[in-house]
Amino acid sequence: AFPSSTPSLHLETPRFRTVMTQTEVTATCVVHSAYDAKVTWLLDGKDPTSRTPVNQASSTTQSISSNLTLPSSQWKTLNTITCRAEHHCFNTTQRTSNVKG
C-alpha cells in the first residue's frame, strides 16, 4: 500500500544575476511523492499560456521534476510563481515563491 502522506515540494527559481544576463530563465519544481503526481505552474496566480514550455520527467518513482522556461523579460514582470502537485490520492499541494525583485 502507498502512504497517503502529502508530497513535499522544492521550488528553485533562477538567481537575480541569471535573470539580468540571460534571455531565458528556468524555474524547477521537484515533487517528492510515492504517486505520479501532475505538476502544474501558476504565474501570479494564473495558468501560464499554452505557449510556455513545461517539461515534466519522473526521475525516480519517488520524485518528479518539472521545469518552466520563460523569457527573462516576462520573468521580470512577475510577482509570484507557484508550483502545484495534484493527484487523487492526496490534497493538492503547492509551493509559492515571491520573485519580485
PDB file of C-alpha atoms in Angstrom:
ATOM      1  CA  ALA A   1       0.000   0.000   0.000  1.00  0.00           C
ATOM      2  CA  PHE A   2       1.175   3.508  -0.800  1.00  0.00           C
ATOM      3  CA  PRO A   3       1.431   6.040   2.006  1.00  0.00           C
ATOM      4  CA  SER A   4      -1.265   8.698   1.867  1.00  0.00           C
ATOM      5  CA  SER A   5       1.126  11.397   3.017  1.00  0.00           C
ATOM      6  CA  THR A   6       1.264  14.782   1.391  1.00  0.00           C
ATOM      7  CA  PRO A   7       4.160  15.186  -1.052  1.00  0.00           C
ATOM      8  CA  SER A   8       6.984  17.597  -0.384  1.00  0.00           C
ATOM      9  CA  LEU A   9       7.761  20.247  -2.986  1.00  0.00           C
ATOM     10  CA  HIS A  10      11.009  22.060  -3.650  1.00  0.00           C
ATOM     11  CA  LEU A  11      10.806  25.154  -5.868  1.00  0.00           C
ATOM     12  CA  GLU A  12      14.030  26.529  -7.283  1.00  0.00           C
ATOM     13  CA  THR A  13      13.963  29.886  -9.054  1.00  0.00           C
ATOM     14  CA  PRO A  14      16.731  31.465 -11.142  1.00  0.00           C
ATOM     15  CA  ARG A  15      19.174  33.804  -9.459  1.00  0.00           C
ATOM     16  CA  PHE A  16      18.835  37.554  -9.968  1.00  0.00           C
ATOM     17  CA  ARG A  17      22.098  37.631 -11.936  1.00  0.00           C
ATOM     18  CA  THR A  18      20.798  34.931 -14.310  1.00  0.00           C
ATOM     19  CA  VAL A  19      17.585  36.877 -14.928  1.00  0.00           C
ATOM     20  CA  MET A  20      19.605  40.003 -15.725  1.00  0.00           C
ATOM     21  CA  THR A  21      22.142  38.344 -18.045  1.00  0.00           C
ATOM     22  CA  GLN A  22      20.272  35.533 -19.839  1.00  0.00           C
ATOM     23  CA  THR A  23      17.489  35.805 -22.431  1.00  0.00           C
ATOM     24  CA  GLU A  24      15.638  32.809 -20.964  1.00  0.00           C
ATOM     25  CA  VAL A  25      15.381  31.545 -17.395  1.00  0.00           C
ATOM     26  CA  THR A  26      14.168  28.267 -15.937  1.00  0.00           C
ATOM     27  CA  ALA A  27      12.397  27.517 -12.670  1.00  0.00           C
ATOM     28  CA  THR A  28      12.479  23.939 -11.394  1.00  0.00           C
ATOM     29  CA  CYS A  29       9.979  22.191  -9.172  1.00  0.00           C
ATOM     30  CA  VAL A  30      10.817  18.821  -7.627  1.00  0.00           C
ATOM     31  CA  VAL A  31       7.935  16.839  -6.133  1.00  0.00           C
ATOM     32  CA  HIS A  32       8.785  14.024  -3.730  1.00  0.00           C
ATOM     33  CA  SER A  33       5.837  11.638  -3.688  1.00  0.00           C
ATOM     34  CA  ALA A  34       5.035   7.951  -3.914  1.00  0.00           C
ATOM     35  CA  TYR A  35       2.458   8.843  -6.567  1.00  0.00           C
ATOM     36  CA  ASP A  36       2.831  10.006 -10.157  1.00  0.00           C
ATOM     37  CA  ALA A  37       1.527  13.488  -9.449  1.00  0.00           C
ATOM     38  CA  LYS A  38       0.548  16.019 -12.087  1.00  0.00           C
ATOM     39  CA  VAL A  39       2.677  19.142 -11.761  1.00  0.00           C
ATOM     40  CA  THR A  40       1.234  22.488 -12.855  1.00  0.00           C
ATOM     41  CA  TRP A  41       2.527  26.032 -12.680  1.00  0.00           C
ATOM     42  CA  LEU A  42       0.852  29.339 -11.848  1.00  0.00           C
ATOM     43  CA  LEU A  43       2.320  32.738 -12.711  1.00  0.00           C
ATOM     44  CA  ASP A  44       0.923  35.472 -10.467  1.00  0.00           C
ATOM     45  CA  GLY A  45      -1.852  33.034  -9.557  1.00  0.00           C
ATOM     46  CA  LYS A  46      -2.885  32.341 -13.161  1.00  0.00           C
ATOM     47  CA  ASP A  47      -2.231  29.445 -15.522  1.00  0.00           C
ATOM     48  CA  PRO A  48       0.590  30.293 -17.928  1.00  0.00           C
ATOM     49  CA  THR A  49      -0.301  30.405 -21.589  1.00  0.00           C
ATOM     50  CA  SER A  50      -0.061  27.222 -23.610  1.00  0.00           C
ATOM     51  CA  ARG A  51       2.975  28.702 -25.367  1.00  0.00           C
ATOM     52  CA  THR A  52       5.017  28.376 -22.162  1.00  0.00           C
ATOM     53  CA  PRO A  53       7.126  25.213 -22.399  1.00  0.00           C
ATOM     54  CA  VAL A  54       6.866  22.929 -19.375  1.00  0.00           C
ATOM     55  CA  ASN A  55       8.941  19.767 -19.153  1.00  0.00           C
ATOM     56  CA  GLN A  56       7.980  17.087 -16.657  1.00  0.00           C
ATOM     57  CA  ALA A  57      10.019  13.970 -16.057  1.00  0.00           C
ATOM     58  CA  SER A  58       9.845  11.261 -13.439  1.00  0.00           C
ATOM     59  CA  SER A  59      13.444  10.775 -12.426  1.00  0.00           C
ATOM     60  CA  THR A  60      12.536   8.026  -9.985  1.00  0.00           C
ATOM     61  CA  THR A  61       9.348   6.607  -8.550  1.00  0.00           C
ATOM     62  CA  GLN A  62       9.857   8.917  -5.591  1.00  0.00           C
ATOM     63  CA  SER A  63      10.388  12.262  -7.311  1.00  0.00           C
ATOM     64  CA  ILE A  64       9.127  14.219 -10.293  1.00  0.00           C
ATOM     65  CA  SER A  65      10.966  17.182 -11.752  1.00  0.00           C
ATOM     66  CA  SER A  66       9.213  19.888 -13.748  1.00  0.00           C
ATOM     67  CA  ASN A  67      10.953  22.792 -15.489  1.00  0.00           C
ATOM     68  CA  LEU A  68       9.276  26.017 -16.557  1.00  0.00           C
ATOM     69  CA  THR A  69      11.212  28.160 -19.038  1.00  0.00           C
ATOM     70  CA  LEU A  70      10.311  31.801 -19.594  1.00  0.00           C
ATOM     71  CA  PRO A  71      11.845  34.778 -21.386  1.00  0.00           C
ATOM     72  CA  SER A  72      13.738  36.939 -18.883  1.00  0.00           C
ATOM     73  CA  SER A  73      11.588  39.914 -19.902  1.00  0.00           C
ATOM     74  CA  GLN A  74       8.450  38.050 -18.763  1.00  0.00           C
ATOM     75  CA  TRP A  75      10.111  36.817 -15.550  1.00  0.00           C
ATOM     76  CA  LYS A  76      10.974  40.406 -14.577  1.00  0.00           C
ATOM     77  CA  THR A  77       7.268  41.346 -14.600  1.00  0.00           C
ATOM     78  CA  LEU A  78       6.210  38.509 -12.266  1.00  0.00           C
ATOM     79  CA  ASN A  79       5.354  38.873  -8.599  1.00  0.00           C
ATOM     80  CA  THR A  80       4.911  35.200  -7.711  1.00  0.00           C
ATOM     81  CA  ILE A  81       5.460  31.779  -9.218  1.00  0.00           C
ATOM     82  CA  THR A  82       3.675  28.687  -7.909  1.00  0.00           C
ATOM     83  CA  CYS A  83       4.352  25.005  -8.415  1.00  0.00           C
ATOM     84  CA  ARG A  84       1.386  22.712  -7.691  1.00  0.00           C
ATOM     85  CA  ALA A  85       1.242  18.923  -7.366  1.00  0.00           C
ATOM     86  CA  GLU A  86      -2.083  17.148  -7.897  1.00  0.00           C
ATOM     87  CA  HIS A  87      -3.153  13.539  -7.521  1.00  0.00           C
ATOM     88  CA  HIS A  88      -6.460  11.978  -6.484  1.00  0.00           C
ATOM     89  CA  CYS A  89      -4.743  10.209  -3.552  1.00  0.00           C
ATOM     90  CA  PHE A  90      -3.706  13.412  -1.725  1.00  0.00           C
ATOM     91  CA  ASN A  91      -4.794  17.007  -1.289  1.00  0.00           C
ATOM     92  CA  THR A  92      -3.375  19.429  -3.826  1.00  0.00           C
ATOM     93  CA  THR A  93      -0.057  20.719  -2.514  1.00  0.00           C
ATOM     94  CA  GLN A  94       1.663  23.864  -3.715  1.00  0.00           C
ATOM     95  CA  ARG A  95       4.707  25.993  -3.098  1.00  0.00           C
ATOM     96  CA  THR A  96       4.778  29.702  -3.983  1.00  0.00           C
ATOM     97  CA  SER A  97       7.850  31.893  -4.289  1.00  0.00           C
ATOM     98  CA  ASN A  98       7.829  35.669  -4.317  1.00  0.00           C
ATOM     99  CA  VAL A  99      10.068  36.573  -7.247  1.00  0.00           C
ATOM    100  CA  LYS A 100       9.545  40.332  -7.401  1.00  0.00           C
ATOM    101  CA  GLY A 101      12.971  41.961  -7.356  1.00  0.00           C
TER     102      GLY A 101
END
